[in-house]
Amino acid sequence: MPIGTDVERAAQLLAGGEVVAFPTETVYGLGADATKDAAVAKIFAIKGRPRAHPLIVHVAPEARLDDWAIDIPAPARALAAAAWPGPLTLILRAGPRVSRVTTGGGDTVGLRVPSNPTAIALLRRFGGGVAAPSANRFGAVSPTTALHVLADLGDAIGYILDGGPCAVGVESTIVDYSRGAPVLLRPGGMPREAIEAITGPLAAADAAAPAAPGTLASHYAPRAQVIAVAPDEVPAAVAAARTSAQRVAVLAPGSAFAAWGELGARAHPLPDDTAGMARELYAALRDLDALEVDVVIAALPPAVGLGEAVGDRLLRAAGPRKEPP
Ligand code: TXA
Ligand code: MG
């Protein structure tokens, strides 16, 4: 499987209707020309993703929002101007050139301008919109390095563009502007506080909000069973897991371990700051799978800054494995 840093080659594959993996600041994406039905359909086939689940369209910083969306509310334009390039996706009413395979058959589109320099170089060279979900099989942990992509999908894709490890490490924050007041559909790499400083309070997703796989109860899940608890509940959770004689690991900020003393579990320390936790979270879950750990006891961070996204992903990794139909 070819893996390399050839932006030109990746852009030509996209132009030819092929699928390529590429880096963004959040996670690696599996991209195809967002205007071509057949190209985008390949993404769904490779990922094993249900066709009704829409894909985010990635565009270069110079792209015109009006080429991709219609009826764009002024506050959405203001947020885009303040946040892009960066880890924020806006849901808007889709323009006519967006493939309805990209939108999952619906009339809205997720748009974002990534800040990763390799992603920007690719989008400029390609010149269009690149539809891309995270470059992992449906439901699994998102890739934050080119080697993660290789391990998951290496046999299925034409080229992996390597841009090094992702700087943010969790997926973009998704804000829905397609139904009036802005709604937070998924916490992510742009902290809620930073968005609300621009938009005012974001509403929570309700029953009328669009269904999105990243918002299913179980997603982002490693092979090991994840149990997400408050930090002071970690020792009891470890003790309970150990009674069934399983291999148990603890995923928590490095400074937390001193207070717990000897836990009798493999310690996997994360950085103490929430940005560091977000950056290392998915690689840590992959490492623990590689060690064939059975149970991961994960300490939930406070839901401030990137802690909201980290906690969200840990709870979804811990969710029931059976997906709704
Ligand atoms: O950071 C990210 O967002 C990464 C990188 C590659 O950009 N992409 C990503 O894609 O996480 P994916 O497909 O794994 O998750 C995108 C989420 C899904 O939950 C999808 O349903 C939702 O965005 N989404 C996309 N378009 C939508 C739309 N038109 N309406 C509602 N939700 C949408
Ligand atoms: Mg995903």
Coordinates of C-alpha atoms and ligand atoms in Angstrom, one line a residue:
M1 CA 0.0 0.0 0.0
P2 CA 1.5 3.3 -1.1
I3 CA 2.0 5.8 1.7
G4 CA 3.9 9.0 1.2
T5 CA 4.0 12.8 1.1
D6 CA 3.2 13.3 -2.6
V7 CA 0.4 16.0 -2.6
E8 CA 0.3 16.0 -6.4
R9 CA -0.3 12.3 -6.6
A10 CA -3.1 12.5 -4.0
A11 CA -4.7 15.4 -5.9
Q12 CA -4.6 13.5 -9.2
L13 CA -6.2 10.5 -7.6
L14 CA -9.0 12.7 -6.3
A15 CA -9.4 14.3 -9.7
G16 CA -9.7 10.8 -11.3
G17 CA -12.5 9.8 -9.0
E18 CA -10.4 7.7 -6.6
V19 CA -10.3 7.6 -2.8
V20 CA -7.3 8.8 -0.8
A21 CA -6.5 9.1 2.9
F22 CA -5.2 12.5 4.0
P23 CA -4.3 14.2 7.3
T24 CA -6.3 17.0 9.0
E25 CA -5.5 18.6 12.3
T26 CA -8.3 16.5 13.9
V27 CA -8.0 13.0 12.5
Y28 CA -7.1 11.4 9.2
G29 CA -9.9 11.6 6.5
L30 CA -10.8 9.2 3.7
G31 CA -11.5 11.6 0.9
A32 CA -13.1 11.7 -2.5
D33 CA -14.5 14.4 -4.9
A34 CA -17.6 15.6 -3.1
T35 CA -19.4 16.4 -6.4
K36 CA -19.0 12.8 -7.9
D37 CA -21.6 10.2 -6.8
A38 CA -19.5 7.2 -7.8
A39 CA -16.3 8.5 -6.1
V40 CA -18.1 9.2 -2.9
A41 CA -19.9 5.9 -3.0
K42 CA -16.5 4.2 -2.8
I43 CA -16.0 5.8 0.6
F44 CA -19.2 4.2 2.0
A45 CA -18.2 0.8 0.6
I46 CA -14.6 1.0 2.1
K47 CA -15.8 2.1 5.5
G48 CA -18.8 -0.1 5.7
R49 CA -20.8 3.0 6.6
P50 CA -24.6 3.2 6.2
R51 CA -25.4 5.3 3.1
A52 CA -27.8 7.6 5.0
H53 CA -24.9 9.0 7.1
P54 CA -23.7 12.2 5.5
L55 CA -20.0 13.1 5.0
I56 CA -18.2 16.4 5.7
V57 CA -17.0 18.4 2.7
H58 CA -13.5 19.8 3.2
V59 CA -12.6 23.0 1.2
A60 CA -9.5 25.2 0.9
P61 CA -9.4 28.6 2.8
E62 CA -10.0 30.5 -0.4
A63 CA -13.2 28.5 -1.3
R64 CA -16.5 30.4 -1.5
L65 CA -19.0 29.2 1.0
D66 CA -21.7 30.0 -1.6
D67 CA -20.3 27.5 -4.0
W68 CA -21.2 24.7 -1.6
A69 CA -24.2 26.0 0.5
I70 CA -27.3 28.1 0.0
D71 CA -29.4 30.3 2.4
I72 CA -26.4 30.8 4.6
P73 CA -27.4 32.7 7.8
A74 CA -25.2 35.7 8.6
P75 CA -24.2 34.3 12.0
A76 CA -22.9 31.2 10.3
R77 CA -20.8 33.3 8.0
A78 CA -19.4 35.1 11.0
L79 CA -18.5 31.9 12.8
A80 CA -16.9 30.5 9.7
A81 CA -14.8 33.6 9.3
A82 CA -13.6 33.5 12.9
A83 CA -13.1 29.7 13.2
W84 CA -11.7 28.6 9.8
P85 CA -9.2 27.1 9.1
G86 CA -9.8 25.0 12.1
P87 CA -11.6 22.0 13.7
L88 CA -15.2 23.2 13.2
T89 CA -17.8 21.8 10.9
L90 CA -20.9 23.9 10.0
I91 CA -24.1 22.1 8.8
L92 CA -25.8 24.3 6.2
R93 CA -28.4 23.9 3.4
A94 CA -26.5 22.1 0.6
G95 CA -25.8 23.8 -2.8
P96 CA -26.7 21.9 -6.0
R97 CA -23.1 20.8 -6.8
V98 CA -22.7 18.7 -3.7
S99 CA -23.4 15.1 -4.6
R100 CA -26.5 13.7 -2.8
V101 CA -24.4 10.7 -2.0
T102 CA -22.2 13.0 0.1
T103 CA -25.2 14.4 1.9
G104 CA -26.6 11.0 2.7
G105 CA -29.6 11.8 0.5
G106 CA -30.5 14.9 2.6
D107 CA -30.5 18.6 1.7
T108 CA -27.9 19.8 4.1
V109 CA -24.1 19.7 3.9
G110 CA -21.4 19.7 6.6
L111 CA -18.5 22.0 5.6
R112 CA -15.2 22.7 7.0
V113 CA -11.8 24.3 6.2
P114 CA -9.1 22.2 7.9
S115 CA -6.0 23.9 9.2
N116 CA -3.4 21.1 8.7
P117 CA -0.9 22.4 6.1
T118 CA -0.8 19.2 4.1
A119 CA -4.6 19.2 4.0
I120 CA -4.6 22.8 2.8
A121 CA -2.0 22.0 0.1
L122 CA -4.1 19.1 -1.1
L123 CA -7.3 21.0 -1.2
R124 CA -5.6 23.9 -3.1
R125 CA -4.0 21.5 -5.6
F126 CA -7.2 19.6 -6.1
G127 CA -9.3 22.8 -6.3
G128 CA -12.6 21.3 -5.3
G129 CA -14.4 20.0 -2.2
V130 CA -13.3 16.7 -0.7
A131 CA -15.9 14.6 1.1
A132 CA -14.3 12.8 3.9
P133 CA -15.3 10.9 7.0
S134 CA -12.6 9.7 9.4
A135 CA -10.4 7.0 7.8
N136 CA -11.4 4.1 9.9
R137 CA -14.0 1.3 9.6
F138 CA -17.4 2.4 10.8
G139 CA -17.7 2.5 14.6
A140 CA -14.0 2.0 15.2
V141 CA -11.4 4.4 16.7
S142 CA -10.4 7.3 14.4
P143 CA -6.8 7.3 13.0
T144 CA -4.5 10.1 14.1
T145 CA -1.4 8.9 12.2
A146 CA -0.9 7.6 8.7
L147 CA 0.1 4.2 10.2
H148 CA -3.2 4.0 11.9
V149 CA -4.9 4.4 8.5
L150 CA -2.6 1.8 7.0
A151 CA -3.5 -0.7 9.8
D152 CA -7.2 -0.2 9.3
L153 CA -7.7 0.3 5.6
G154 CA -4.4 -0.2 3.9
D155 CA -5.6 -3.0 1.7
A156 CA -8.6 -0.9 0.4
I157 CA -7.3 2.5 -0.6
G158 CA -5.1 3.8 -3.4
Y159 CA -2.8 6.2 -1.5
I160 CA -2.3 7.5 2.1
L161 CA -1.0 11.0 2.2
D162 CA 1.2 11.3 5.3
G163 CA 1.2 14.6 7.2
G164 CA 2.5 13.3 10.5
P165 CA 0.5 12.9 13.7
C166 CA -2.7 15.0 14.1
A167 CA -2.3 18.1 16.3
V168 CA -5.8 18.1 17.8
G169 CA -6.6 14.4 17.9
V170 CA -10.4 14.4 18.2
E171 CA -12.9 15.1 15.4
S172 CA -14.2 18.6 14.6
T173 CA -16.9 20.2 16.6
I174 CA -20.2 20.2 14.6
V175 CA -22.6 23.1 14.7
D176 CA -25.9 22.9 12.8
Y177 CA -27.1 26.2 11.3
S178 CA -29.5 24.6 8.9
R179 CA -32.6 24.9 11.1
G180 CA -32.3 28.4 12.6
A181 CA -30.5 28.9 15.9
P182 CA -27.2 27.1 16.2
V183 CA -27.2 23.6 17.7
L184 CA -24.2 21.7 18.9
L185 CA -24.4 18.2 17.2
R186 CA -21.0 16.9 18.3
P187 CA -18.4 18.4 20.7
G188 CA -15.0 18.3 19.2
G189 CA -11.7 20.0 18.5
M190 CA -13.0 23.6 18.8
P191 CA -14.1 24.0 22.4
R192 CA -17.7 25.0 23.1
E193 CA -16.5 28.1 25.0
A194 CA -14.6 29.4 22.0
I195 CA -17.6 29.0 19.8
E196 CA -20.1 30.5 22.3
A197 CA -17.9 33.5 22.6
I198 CA -18.8 34.2 19.0
T199 CA -22.3 32.8 18.7
G200 CA -23.8 33.0 22.2
P201 CA -25.2 29.9 23.8
L202 CA -25.4 26.8 21.6
A203 CA -28.6 24.7 21.9
A204 CA -28.3 21.0 22.6
A205 CA -29.3 18.4 19.9
D206 CA -32.9 17.3 20.4
A207 CA -35.0 14.6 18.8
A208 CA -35.4 16.7 15.6
A209 CA -31.6 17.0 15.1
P210 CA -30.2 15.0 12.2
A211 CA -29.0 11.5 13.0
A212 CA -25.2 11.2 12.8
P213 CA -23.1 8.2 13.4
G214 CA -20.7 10.1 15.6
T215 CA -23.6 10.8 17.9
L216 CA -24.7 7.1 18.2
A217 CA -24.4 5.8 21.7
S218 CA -21.6 3.4 20.6
H219 CA -18.9 4.8 18.4
Y220 CA -15.2 5.4 18.5
A221 CA -14.9 2.0 20.2
P222 CA -11.7 -0.1 20.6
R223 CA -11.9 -3.9 20.9
A224 CA -11.4 -3.7 24.7
Q225 CA -14.3 -2.9 26.9
V226 CA -14.2 0.7 28.1
I227 CA -15.6 1.7 31.4
A228 CA -15.6 5.5 31.9
V229 CA -15.9 6.8 35.5
A230 CA -15.2 9.8 37.6
P231 CA -11.5 9.9 38.8
D232 CA -12.4 9.1 42.4
E233 CA -14.2 5.9 41.2
V234 CA -11.2 4.5 39.4
P235 CA -9.8 2.3 42.2
A236 CA -13.2 0.6 42.8
A237 CA -13.8 0.1 39.1
V238 CA -10.4 -1.5 38.8
A239 CA -11.0 -3.8 41.8
A240 CA -14.4 -4.9 40.3
A241 CA -12.9 -5.6 36.9
R242 CA -10.0 -7.6 38.4
T243 CA -12.3 -10.0 40.1
S244 CA -13.0 -11.6 36.7
A245 CA -9.3 -12.0 36.2
Q246 CA -9.1 -9.9 33.1
R247 CA -6.3 -7.8 31.9
V248 CA -7.2 -4.3 33.1
A249 CA -5.6 -1.0 32.2
V250 CA -6.2 2.5 33.5
L251 CA -6.3 5.5 31.2
A252 CA -6.0 8.8 33.1
P253 CA -4.0 12.0 33.4
G254 CA -0.5 11.2 34.6
S255 CA -0.9 13.2 37.8
A256 CA -3.9 11.2 39.0
F257 CA -2.0 7.9 39.5
A258 CA 0.0 9.1 42.5
A259 CA -3.2 9.5 44.5
W260 CA -4.4 6.0 43.7
G261 CA -1.3 4.1 44.8
E262 CA -0.9 0.5 43.6
L263 CA -3.9 -0.3 41.5
G264 CA -2.9 -3.7 40.2
A265 CA -3.6 -2.6 36.6
R266 CA -1.5 -1.4 33.7
A267 CA -1.2 2.4 33.9
H268 CA -1.5 4.3 30.7
P269 CA -0.9 8.0 31.6
L270 CA -2.2 10.8 29.4
P271 CA -1.1 14.4 29.6
D272 CA -2.7 16.4 32.4
D273 CA -4.0 19.2 30.1
T274 CA -7.2 18.5 28.1
A275 CA -5.6 19.4 24.8
G276 CA -2.9 16.8 25.4
M277 CA -5.5 14.3 26.4
A278 CA -7.4 14.9 23.1
R279 CA -4.2 14.6 21.1
E280 CA -3.2 11.2 22.6
L281 CA -6.6 9.6 23.3
Y282 CA -7.1 7.6 20.2
A283 CA -3.5 6.4 19.9
A284 CA -3.7 5.3 23.6
L285 CA -6.9 3.2 22.9
R286 CA -5.1 1.6 19.9
D287 CA -2.0 0.9 22.1
L288 CA -4.2 -0.8 24.7
D289 CA -5.8 -3.0 22.1
A290 CA -2.4 -4.0 20.8
L291 CA -1.5 -5.0 24.3
E292 CA -4.6 -7.2 24.3
V293 CA -6.1 -5.5 27.4
D294 CA -9.6 -6.7 28.1
V295 CA -10.9 -3.8 30.1
V296 CA -9.9 -0.1 30.1
I297 CA -11.0 1.9 33.1
A298 CA -10.9 5.6 31.8
A299 CA -11.0 8.6 34.1
L300 CA -13.5 11.2 32.7
P301 CA -12.0 14.8 32.6
P302 CA -14.1 17.8 33.6
A303 CA -16.3 18.9 30.7
V304 CA -14.4 22.2 30.0
G305 CA -12.3 23.1 27.0
L306 CA -11.4 20.0 25.1
G307 CA -12.4 17.9 28.1
E308 CA -16.0 18.0 26.8
A309 CA -14.9 16.2 23.6
V310 CA -12.6 13.8 25.4
G311 CA -15.4 12.8 27.8
D312 CA -17.9 12.5 25.0
R313 CA -15.6 10.1 23.1
L314 CA -14.8 8.0 26.2
L315 CA -18.5 7.6 27.0
R316 CA -19.3 6.6 23.4
A317 CA -16.4 4.2 23.4
A318 CA -18.0 2.8 26.6
G319 CA -21.5 2.6 25.0
P320 CA -23.4 -0.5 24.1
R321 CA -21.9 -2.2 21.0
K322 CA -25.1 -2.9 19.2
E323 CA -25.8 -0.1 16.7
P324 CA -29.4 1.0 16.1
P325 CA -30.6 -0.1 12.6
Ligands
TXA1 O1 -12.7 16.2 12.2 C1 -13.5 15.7 11.5 O2 -14.7 16.1 11.5 C2 -13.1 14.5 10.6 C3 -12.0 15.0 9.7 C4 -11.7 13.9 8.7 O3 -12.5 16.2 9.0 N1 -14.2 13.9 10.0 C5 -15.1 13.2 10.6 O4 -16.0 12.6 9.8 O5 -15.1 13.0 11.8 P1 -17.1 11.5 10.3 O6 -17.8 11.1 9.0 O7 -16.3 10.4 11.0 O8 -18.0 12.2 11.2 C6 -18.7 13.3 10.7 C7 -20.0 13.5 11.4 C8 -20.9 12.4 11.3 O9 -21.5 12.2 12.6 C9 -21.9 12.8 10.3 O10 -23.2 12.2 10.4 C10 -22.0 14.3 10.6 O11 -20.7 14.6 10.8 N2 -22.5 15.0 9.4 C11 -21.9 15.2 8.2 N3 -22.7 15.9 7.4 C12 -23.8 16.1 8.1 C13 -25.1 16.7 7.8 N4 -25.3 17.3 6.6 N5 -26.0 16.8 8.7 C14 -25.8 16.3 10.0 N6 -24.6 15.7 10.3 C15 -23.7 15.6 9.4
MG2 MG -15.8 8.9 12.2

